[in-house]
PDB file of C-alpha atoms in Angstrom:
ATOM      1  CA  MET A   1      -0.095   0.124  -0.243  1.00  0.00           C
ATOM      2  CA  SER A   2       1.356   2.898  -0.637  1.00  0.00           C
ATOM      3  CA  MET A   3       1.721   5.883   2.283  1.00  0.00           C
ATOM      4  CA  THR A   4       1.999   9.048  -0.834  1.00  0.00           C
ATOM      5  CA  ALA A   5      -1.587   8.454  -1.833  1.00  0.00           C
ATOM      6  CA  SER A   6      -3.972  10.426  -0.212  1.00  0.00           C
ATOM      7  CA  VAL A   7      -8.303   9.680   0.110  1.00  0.00           C
ATOM      8  CA  THR A   8     -10.989  11.767   1.931  1.00  0.00           C
ATOM      9  CA  PRO A   9     -12.218   9.464   4.844  1.00  0.00           C
ATOM     10  CA  GLY A  10     -15.978   9.280   5.041  1.00  0.00           C
ATOM     11  CA  ILE A  11     -16.348  11.718   8.649  1.00  0.00           C
ATOM     12  CA  ALA A  12     -19.463  12.169  10.239  1.00  0.00           C
ATOM     13  CA  THR A  13     -19.540  15.034  13.289  1.00  0.00           C
ATOM     14  CA  PHE A  14     -22.099  14.426  16.227  1.00  0.00           C
ATOM     15  CA  ARG A  15     -22.957  16.864  18.973  1.00  0.00           C
ATOM     16  CA  THR A  16     -22.951  14.285  21.672  1.00  0.00           C
ATOM     17  CA  ARG A  17     -20.255  11.525  22.316  1.00  0.00           C
ATOM     18  CA  ASP A  18     -23.354   8.922  22.568  1.00  0.00           C
ATOM     19  CA  ALA A  19     -24.714   9.711  18.944  1.00  0.00           C
ATOM     20  CA  MET A  20     -21.077   9.050  17.606  1.00  0.00           C
ATOM     21  CA  GLY A  21     -21.070   5.995  19.408  1.00  0.00           C
ATOM     22  CA  ARG A  22     -24.396   4.941  18.390  1.00  0.00           C
ATOM     23  CA  ALA A  23     -23.888   5.870  14.911  1.00  0.00           C
ATOM     24  CA  ALA A  24     -20.770   4.110  14.509  1.00  0.00           C
ATOM     25  CA  ALA A  25     -21.962   1.220  16.088  1.00  0.00           C
ATOM     26  CA  ALA A  26     -25.121   1.609  13.457  1.00  0.00           C
ATOM     27  CA  ASP A  27     -22.831   1.404  10.653  1.00  0.00           C
ATOM     28  CA  VAL A  28     -20.423  -0.905  12.039  1.00  0.00           C
ATOM     29  CA  GLY A  29     -23.611  -3.499  13.348  1.00  0.00           C
ATOM     30  CA  VAL A  30     -24.695  -3.083   8.837  1.00  0.00           C
ATOM     31  CA  ALA A  31     -21.301  -4.286   8.172  1.00  0.00           C
ATOM     32  CA  LEU A  32     -21.123  -6.914   9.348  1.00  0.00           C
ATOM     33  CA  ARG A  33     -24.713  -7.844   8.803  1.00  0.00           C
ATOM     34  CA  ASN A  34     -23.653  -7.703   5.414  1.00  0.00           C
ATOM     35  CA  ARG A  35     -21.060  -9.894   5.053  1.00  0.00           C
ATOM     36  CA  LEU A  36     -21.854 -12.205   7.445  1.00  0.00           C
ATOM     37  CA  ALA A  37     -24.913 -12.907   4.598  1.00  0.00           C
ATOM     38  CA  ARG A  38     -21.850 -12.923   2.183  1.00  0.00           C
ATOM     39  CA  HIS A  39     -19.378 -15.165   4.260  1.00  0.00           C
ATOM     40  CA  SER A  40     -19.366 -17.566   6.544  1.00  0.00           C
ATOM     41  CA  THR A  41     -17.034 -15.538   9.018  1.00  0.00           C
ATOM     42  CA  VAL A  42     -16.045 -12.229   9.647  1.00  0.00           C
ATOM     43  CA  ARG A  43     -12.302 -11.704  11.331  1.00  0.00           C
ATOM     44  CA  MET A  44     -12.546  -7.906  13.095  1.00  0.00           C
ATOM     45  CA  ILE A  45     -10.123  -6.108  15.671  1.00  0.00           C
ATOM     46  CA  PHE A  46     -10.794  -3.725  18.181  1.00  0.00           C
ATOM     47  CA  ALA A  47      -9.421  -1.291  20.373  1.00  0.00           C
ATOM     48  CA  ALA A  48      -9.611  -1.186  23.532  1.00  0.00           C
ATOM     49  CA  ALA A  49      -9.845   2.821  25.461  1.00  0.00           C
ATOM     50  CA  PRO A  50     -12.338   4.561  27.041  1.00  0.00           C
ATOM     51  CA  SER A  51     -12.448   6.567  23.756  1.00  0.00           C
ATOM     52  CA  GLN A  52     -14.182   3.382  22.450  1.00  0.00           C
ATOM     53  CA  MET A  53     -17.248   2.968  25.033  1.00  0.00           C
ATOM     54  CA  GLU A  54     -19.937   4.397  23.394  1.00  0.00           C
ATOM     55  CA  LEU A  55     -19.485   2.261  20.157  1.00  0.00           C
ATOM     56  CA  LEU A  56     -19.199  -0.913  22.109  1.00  0.00           C
ATOM     57  CA  ASP A  57     -21.933   0.077  24.228  1.00  0.00           C
ATOM     58  CA  ALA A  58     -24.744   0.590  21.040  1.00  0.00           C
ATOM     59  CA  LEU A  59     -22.359  -2.240  19.529  1.00  0.00           C
ATOM     60  CA  ALA A  60     -23.678  -4.786  22.475  1.00  0.00           C
ATOM     61  CA  ARG A  61     -27.027  -3.550  21.452  1.00  0.00           C
ATOM     62  CA  GLU A  62     -26.815  -4.391  17.849  1.00  0.00           C
ATOM     63  CA  SER A  63     -29.203  -7.077  16.936  1.00  0.00           C
ATOM     64  CA  ASP A  64     -29.944  -9.770  14.133  1.00  0.00           C
ATOM     65  CA  ILE A  65     -25.838 -10.178  14.629  1.00  0.00           C
ATOM     66  CA  ASP A  66     -24.625 -13.569  14.538  1.00  0.00           C
ATOM     67  CA  TRP A  67     -20.853 -13.104  16.652  1.00  0.00           C
ATOM     68  CA  ARG A  68     -20.869 -16.690  17.017  1.00  0.00           C
ATOM     69  CA  ARG A  69     -18.989 -16.544  13.240  1.00  0.00           C
ATOM     70  CA  VAL A  70     -16.875 -13.753  14.111  1.00  0.00           C
ATOM     71  CA  THR A  71     -13.383 -14.143  15.171  1.00  0.00           C
ATOM     72  CA  ALA A  72     -11.574 -11.251  17.013  1.00  0.00           C
ATOM     73  CA  PHE A  73      -8.867  -9.601  18.182  1.00  0.00           C
ATOM     74  CA  HIS A  74      -7.218  -7.240  20.013  1.00  0.00           C
ATOM     75  CA  MET A  75      -4.682  -4.077  18.582  1.00  0.00           C
ATOM     76  CA  ASP A  76      -2.042  -4.021  21.336  1.00  0.00           C
ATOM     77  CA  GLU A  77      -1.557  -4.873  25.113  1.00  0.00           C
ATOM     78  CA  TYR A  78       0.499  -3.640  28.038  1.00  0.00           C
ATOM     79  CA  LEU A  79       3.971  -5.814  29.367  1.00  0.00           C
ATOM     80  CA  GLY A  80       4.923  -6.205  32.333  1.00  0.00           C
ATOM     81  CA  LEU A  81       1.548  -6.441  34.088  1.00  0.00           C
ATOM     82  CA  PRO A  82      -0.493  -8.490  36.138  1.00  0.00           C
ATOM     83  CA  ALA A  83      -1.754 -11.450  34.081  1.00  0.00           C
ATOM     84  CA  ASP A  84      -4.652 -10.433  35.862  1.00  0.00           C
ATOM     85  CA  ALA A  85      -4.311  -6.924  36.046  1.00  0.00           C
ATOM     86  CA  PRO A  86      -7.882  -5.284  35.735  1.00  0.00           C
ATOM     87  CA  GLU A  87      -5.876  -2.453  33.403  1.00  0.00           C
ATOM     88  CA  ARG A  88      -4.675  -4.841  30.670  1.00  0.00           C
ATOM     89  CA  PHE A  89      -6.325  -4.236  27.483  1.00  0.00           C
ATOM     90  CA  GLY A  90      -7.632  -7.770  27.275  1.00  0.00           C
ATOM     91  CA  ALA A  91      -9.347  -7.509  30.545  1.00  0.00           C
ATOM     92  CA  TRP A  92     -11.126  -4.123  29.098  1.00  0.00           C
ATOM     93  CA  LEU A  93     -12.434  -5.247  26.075  1.00  0.00           C
ATOM     94  CA  THR A  94     -14.037  -8.530  28.270  1.00  0.00           C
ATOM     95  CA  ARG A  95     -15.237  -6.294  30.391  1.00  0.00           C
ATOM     96  CA  ASN A  96     -17.088  -3.989  28.059  1.00  0.00           C
ATOM     97  CA  PHE A  97     -17.480  -6.076  25.298  1.00  0.00           C
ATOM     98  CA  PHE A  98     -16.359  -9.724  24.434  1.00  0.00           C
ATOM     99  CA  SER A  99     -18.075 -10.531  27.893  1.00  0.00           C
ATOM    100  CA  ARG A 100     -21.105  -9.866  26.843  1.00  0.00           C
ATOM    101  CA  VAL A 101     -21.876 -10.976  22.674  1.00  0.00           C
ATOM    102  CA  ALA A 102     -21.153 -14.341  22.506  1.00  0.00           C
ATOM    103  CA  LEU A 103     -18.149 -14.147  19.594  1.00  0.00           C
ATOM    104  CA  GLY A 104     -17.197 -17.758  18.015  1.00  0.00           C
ATOM    105  CA  THR A 105     -13.749 -16.883  18.848  1.00  0.00           C
ATOM    106  CA  VAL A 106     -11.572 -14.361  21.218  1.00  0.00           C
ATOM    107  CA  HIS A 107      -7.746 -14.239  20.241  1.00  0.00           C
ATOM    108  CA  MET A 108      -5.576 -12.515  23.340  1.00  0.00           C
ATOM    109  CA  ILE A 109      -2.672 -10.982  23.461  1.00  0.00           C
ATOM    110  CA  GLY A 110      -1.026 -13.197  25.691  1.00  0.00           C
ATOM    111  CA  GLN A 111       1.612 -12.204  28.980  1.00  0.00           C
ATOM    112  CA  GLU A 112       4.364 -14.776  27.865  1.00  0.00           C
ATOM    113  CA  PRO A 113       7.938 -14.733  29.356  1.00  0.00           C
ATOM    114  CA  ASP A 114       9.259 -13.773  25.566  1.00  0.00           C
ATOM    115  CA  PRO A 115       7.398 -10.733  24.219  1.00  0.00           C
ATOM    116  CA  GLU A 116       8.651 -11.208  21.203  1.00  0.00           C
ATOM    117  CA  ARG A 117       7.485 -14.977  20.732  1.00  0.00           C
ATOM    118  CA  GLU A 118       4.114 -13.566  21.491  1.00  0.00           C
ATOM    119  CA  ALA A 119       4.450 -11.025  19.238  1.00  0.00           C
ATOM    120  CA  ALA A 120       4.994 -13.544  16.231  1.00  0.00           C
ATOM    121  CA  ARG A 121       2.398 -15.771  17.365  1.00  0.00           C
ATOM    122  CA  TYR A 122      -0.145 -12.596  17.333  1.00  0.00           C
ATOM    123  CA  ALA A 123       0.985 -12.314  14.197  1.00  0.00           C
ATOM    124  CA  ASN A 124       0.426 -15.889  13.006  1.00  0.00           C
ATOM    125  CA  LEU A 125      -2.975 -15.703  14.305  1.00  0.00           C
ATOM    126  CA  LEU A 126      -3.735 -12.361  12.230  1.00  0.00           C
ATOM    127  CA  ALA A 127      -1.956 -13.794   9.063  1.00  0.00           C
ATOM    128  CA  GLU A 128      -4.313 -17.134   9.233  1.00  0.00           C
ATOM    129  CA  ALA A 129      -7.001 -14.993   6.835  1.00  0.00           C
ATOM    130  CA  PRO A 130      -8.147 -11.638   5.700  1.00  0.00           C
ATOM    131  CA  ILE A 131      -9.144  -9.341   8.571  1.00  0.00           C
ATOM    132  CA  ASP A 132     -12.369  -7.329   7.908  1.00  0.00           C
ATOM    133  CA  PHE A 133     -12.699  -4.495   9.730  1.00  0.00           C
ATOM    134  CA  VAL A 134     -10.717  -2.636  12.327  1.00  0.00           C
ATOM    135  CA  CYS A 135     -13.002  -0.302  15.018  1.00  0.00           C
ATOM    136  CA  LEU A 136      -9.970   2.008  16.144  1.00  0.00           C
ATOM    137  CA  GLY A 137      -9.170   5.433  17.930  1.00  0.00           C
ATOM    138  CA  ILE A 138      -6.526   7.929  16.994  1.00  0.00           C
ATOM    139  CA  GLY A 139      -4.203   8.882  20.345  1.00  0.00           C
ATOM    140  CA  VAL A 140      -3.040  12.095  21.546  1.00  0.00           C
ATOM    141  CA  ASN A 141      -0.105  11.972  20.337  1.00  0.00           C
ATOM    142  CA  GLY A 142      -1.889  10.916  17.112  1.00  0.00           C
ATOM    143  CA  HIS A 143      -0.780   7.126  17.666  1.00  0.00           C
ATOM    144  CA  LEU A 144      -2.609   4.252  16.556  1.00  0.00           C
ATOM    145  CA  ALA A 145      -3.158   1.396  18.712  1.00  0.00           C
ATOM    146  CA  PHE A 146       0.938   1.795  20.342  1.00  0.00           C
ATOM    147  CA  ASN A 147       2.546   3.432  17.221  1.00  0.00           C
ATOM    148  CA  ASP A 148       3.353   6.461  19.024  1.00  0.00           C
ATOM    149  CA  PRO A 149       5.900   8.712  16.821  1.00  0.00           C
ATOM    150  CA  PRO A 150       9.153   7.177  17.602  1.00  0.00           C
ATOM    151  CA  VAL A 151       8.847   4.022  16.870  1.00  0.00           C
ATOM    152  CA  ALA A 152       5.449   3.919  14.568  1.00  0.00           C
ATOM    153  CA  ASP A 153       6.829   3.144  10.893  1.00  0.00           C
ATOM    154  CA  LEU A 154       4.312   3.417   7.935  1.00  0.00           C
ATOM    155  CA  HIS A 155       6.383   0.939   5.853  1.00  0.00           C
ATOM    156  CA  ASP A 156       6.745  -1.937   9.344  1.00  0.00           C
ATOM    157  CA  THR A 157       7.910  -5.198   7.883  1.00  0.00           C
ATOM    158  CA  LYS A 158       6.475  -6.582  11.142  1.00  0.00           C
ATOM    159  CA  GLN A 159       2.874  -7.179  11.677  1.00  0.00           C
ATOM    160  CA  VAL A 160       3.079  -7.480  14.908  1.00  0.00           C
ATOM    161  CA  LYS A 161       5.754  -5.362  17.047  1.00  0.00           C
ATOM    162  CA  VAL A 162       7.238  -4.516  20.797  1.00  0.00           C
ATOM    163  CA  VAL A 163       7.758  -1.232  21.234  1.00  0.00           C
ATOM    164  CA  GLU A 164       8.251   1.624  24.116  1.00  0.00           C
ATOM    165  CA  LEU A 165       5.707   4.271  24.707  1.00  0.00           C
ATOM    166  CA  ASP A 166       6.306   7.284  24.637  1.00  0.00           C
ATOM    167  CA  ALA A 167       5.431  10.419  27.328  1.00  0.00           C
ATOM    168  CA  ILE A 168       2.240  11.703  25.757  1.00  0.00           C
ATOM    169  CA  CYS A 169       0.976   8.351  25.651  1.00  0.00           C
ATOM    170  CA  ARG A 170       1.302   7.263  28.537  1.00  0.00           C
ATOM    171  CA  GLN A 171       0.333  10.557  30.084  1.00  0.00           C
ATOM    172  CA  GLN A 172      -3.399   9.702  28.201  1.00  0.00           C
ATOM    173  CA  GLN A 173      -3.727   6.356  30.040  1.00  0.00           C
ATOM    174  CA  VAL A 174      -3.316   8.665  33.085  1.00  0.00           C
ATOM    175  CA  ASP A 175      -5.753  11.198  32.025  1.00  0.00           C
ATOM    176  CA  ASP A 176      -8.134   8.623  30.531  1.00  0.00           C
ATOM    177  CA  GLY A 177      -8.690   7.343  34.616  1.00  0.00           C
ATOM    178  CA  CYS A 178      -6.503   4.326  33.432  1.00  0.00           C
ATOM    179  CA  PHE A 179      -4.077   4.730  35.739  1.00  0.00           C
ATOM    180  CA  PRO A 180      -3.172   6.747  39.076  1.00  0.00           C
ATOM    181  CA  THR A 181      -0.024   7.962  38.216  1.00  0.00           C
ATOM    182  CA  LEU A 182       2.378   7.811  35.320  1.00  0.00           C
ATOM    183  CA  GLY A 183       4.730   5.548  37.525  1.00  0.00           C
ATOM    184  CA  ASP A 184       1.883   3.398  37.533  1.00  0.00           C
ATOM    185  CA  VAL A 185       1.804   3.090  33.665  1.00  0.00           C
ATOM    186  CA  PRO A 186       3.471   0.486  31.666  1.00  0.00           C
ATOM    187  CA  THR A 187       6.940   1.995  29.640  1.00  0.00           C
ATOM    188  CA  HIS A 188       6.504  -1.354  27.098  1.00  0.00           C
ATOM    189  CA  ALA A 189       3.694  -3.103  24.887  1.00  0.00           C
ATOM    190  CA  ILE A 190       2.785  -5.160  22.064  1.00  0.00           C
ATOM    191  CA  THR A 191       0.945  -4.105  19.170  1.00  0.00           C
ATOM    192  CA  LEU A 192      -0.317  -4.463  15.912  1.00  0.00           C
ATOM    193  CA  THR A 193       1.999  -1.921  13.253  1.00  0.00           C
ATOM    194  CA  ILE A 194      -0.049   0.457  11.179  1.00  0.00           C
ATOM    195  CA  PRO A 195       0.340  -1.606   8.046  1.00  0.00           C
ATOM    196  CA  ARG A 196      -0.920  -4.175   9.873  1.00  0.00           C
ATOM    197  CA  LEU A 197      -4.089  -2.653  10.348  1.00  0.00           C
ATOM    198  CA  LEU A 198      -4.229  -0.449   7.345  1.00  0.00           C
ATOM    199  CA  GLU A 199      -4.536  -4.171   5.418  1.00  0.00           C
ATOM    200  CA  ALA A 200      -7.749  -4.501   6.907  1.00  0.00           C
ATOM    201  CA  ASP A 201     -10.532  -4.212   4.209  1.00  0.00           C
ATOM    202  CA  GLN A 202     -12.821  -1.467   6.326  1.00  0.00           C
ATOM    203  CA  LEU A 203     -11.956   1.022   9.433  1.00  0.00           C
ATOM    204  CA  PHE A 204     -14.126   2.375  11.613  1.00  0.00           C
ATOM    205  CA  CYS A 205     -12.470   5.097  13.763  1.00  0.00           C
ATOM    206  CA  VAL A 206     -13.996   6.776  16.665  1.00  0.00           C
ATOM    207  CA  VAL A 207     -12.620  10.156  18.333  1.00  0.00           C
ATOM    208  CA  PRO A 208     -14.141  11.932  20.862  1.00  0.00           C
ATOM    209  CA  GLY A 209     -12.973  14.688  22.950  1.00  0.00           C
ATOM    210  CA  SER A 210     -11.565  18.170  22.916  1.00  0.00           C
ATOM    211  CA  SER A 211      -7.705  16.656  24.026  1.00  0.00           C
ATOM    212  CA  LYS A 212      -8.114  14.158  20.595  1.00  0.00           C
ATOM    213  CA  ARG A 213      -8.514  17.681  18.336  1.00  0.00           C
ATOM    214  CA  THR A 214      -5.233  18.723  17.541  1.00  0.00           C
ATOM    215  CA  ALA A 215      -4.311  14.973  16.568  1.00  0.00           C
ATOM    216  CA  VAL A 216      -7.747  14.884  14.367  1.00  0.00           C
ATOM    217  CA  GLU A 217      -6.732  18.271  12.908  1.00  0.00           C
ATOM    218  CA  ARG A 218      -3.059  16.381  11.953  1.00  0.00           C
ATOM    219  CA  SER A 219      -4.369  13.251  11.012  1.00  0.00           C
ATOM    220  CA  LEU A 220      -6.862  14.761   8.552  1.00  0.00           C
ATOM    221  CA  TYR A 221      -4.944  18.414   6.849  1.00  0.00           C
ATOM    222  CA  GLY A 222      -1.270  17.648   8.028  1.00  0.00           C
ATOM    223  CA  PRO A 223       1.188  15.432   5.777  1.00  0.00           C
ATOM    224  CA  ILE A 224       0.945  11.989   6.161  1.00  0.00           C
ATOM    225  CA  GLY A 225       3.749  10.802   8.048  1.00  0.00           C
ATOM    226  CA  THR A 226       5.092   9.940  11.742  1.00  0.00           C
ATOM    227  CA  ALA A 227       4.804  12.745  13.057  1.00  0.00           C
ATOM    228  CA  CYS A 228       1.438  11.729  12.870  1.00  0.00           C
ATOM    229  CA  PRO A 229       0.951   7.907  12.477  1.00  0.00           C
ATOM    230  CA  ALA A 230      -2.950   8.492  12.236  1.00  0.00           C
ATOM    231  CA  SER A 231      -2.793  10.632   8.809  1.00  0.00           C
ATOM    232  CA  ALA A 232      -2.123   7.323   7.482  1.00  0.00           C
ATOM    233  CA  LEU A 233      -5.397   6.840   7.636  1.00  0.00           C
ATOM    234  CA  ARG A 234      -5.259   9.042   4.563  1.00  0.00           C
ATOM    235  CA  THR A 235      -3.932   6.584   2.250  1.00  0.00           C
ATOM    236  CA  HIS A 236      -7.410   3.602   3.250  1.00  0.00           C
ATOM    237  CA  PRO A 237     -10.275   3.795   0.580  1.00  0.00           C
ATOM    238  CA  ARG A 238     -12.757   2.470   3.219  1.00  0.00           C
ATOM    239  CA  CYS A 239     -12.060   4.814   7.002  1.00  0.00           C
ATOM    240  CA  ALA A 240     -14.664   6.352   8.207  1.00  0.00           C
ATOM    241  CA  LEU A 241     -14.237   9.026  11.227  1.00  0.00           C
ATOM    242  CA  TYR A 242     -16.532   9.001  13.751  1.00  0.00           C
ATOM    243  CA  LEU A 243     -16.015  12.695  15.252  1.00  0.00           C
ATOM    244  CA  ASP A 244     -18.581  14.465  18.552  1.00  0.00           C
ATOM    245  CA  HIS A 245     -18.393  18.232  18.586  1.00  0.00           C
ATOM    246  CA  ASP A 246     -15.592  18.747  20.908  1.00  0.00           C
ATOM    247  CA  SER A 247     -12.987  16.463  18.913  1.00  0.00           C
ATOM    248  CA  THR A 248     -13.979  18.597  15.523  1.00  0.00           C
ATOM    249  CA  PRO A 249     -11.792  20.624  13.888  1.00  0.00           C
ATOM    250  CA  PRO A 250     -12.198  24.332  13.112  1.00  0.00           C
ATOM    251  CA  GLN A 251     -11.500  23.829   9.293  1.00  0.00           C
ATOM    252  CA  LEU A 252     -14.390  21.033   9.345  1.00  0.00           C
ATOM    253  CA  SER A 253     -16.152  23.279  10.738  1.00  0.00           C
ATOM    254  CA  LEU A 254     -15.556  25.849   8.708  1.00  0.00           C
ATOM    255  CA  GLN A 255     -16.308  23.333   5.566  1.00  0.00           C
ATOM    256  CA  ARG A 256     -19.652  22.057   6.656  1.00  0.00           C
ATOM    257  CA  SER A 257     -20.246  26.004   7.402  1.00  0.00           C
ATOM    258  CA  ALA A 258     -19.632  26.841   3.803  1.00  0.00           C
ATOM    259  CA  ARG A 259     -21.607  24.206   2.332  1.00  0.00           C
ATOM    260  CA  ALA A 260     -24.602  24.716   4.688  1.00  0.00           C
TER     261      ALA A 260
END
């Protein structure tokens, strides 16, 4: 996939986070039902973050989805936390979504003694068949999954890798209420790479909150590159972006007003 071609994501803006999440879930539900009508299974990747709560809550309440035919992955996981730590992304997704729908298979990133070997194991699971859908967000620093600017590679040859988290990313975990202090946030993680995420057929990107407005602005209007990894979303032909009032950059608001 070229990282130079730029396409315009489908962008929908909403006054509230709840309306944003419900609209995104409705679109994911339609995509799931349509894909399951034509194929025996669907494979999809989920982000674990408070920004995804409204989407996941509404998606769990979508009707007429045969979740037993869906295989789920998650896109990143901390290293160094106990296996039963509630802050682990696998645990977060289980509490907030995986336990609410009857998924056929859930593949978790494990807490193996050798993180590189675990990254390779998870990459092999992902490579078994194409990924249909990804539900994701954008970090305050513009990251996708845990591809922070210092470690992001838009042409990464790996599917899954071990990374060191930058200070802005770690502070976001505190600001989001996931950890009490910066010292409690792990310094390393396993993450799907940007090319691995962009190989999926369709992306649903949900980004609420004023803390994300600058990252959204850079993603949509800045150069495509690792300074803002989420700018790579503009290279994907089927990426839908959902924003609330607080995350909508001023350029987009002005464009909407000019068209009204």
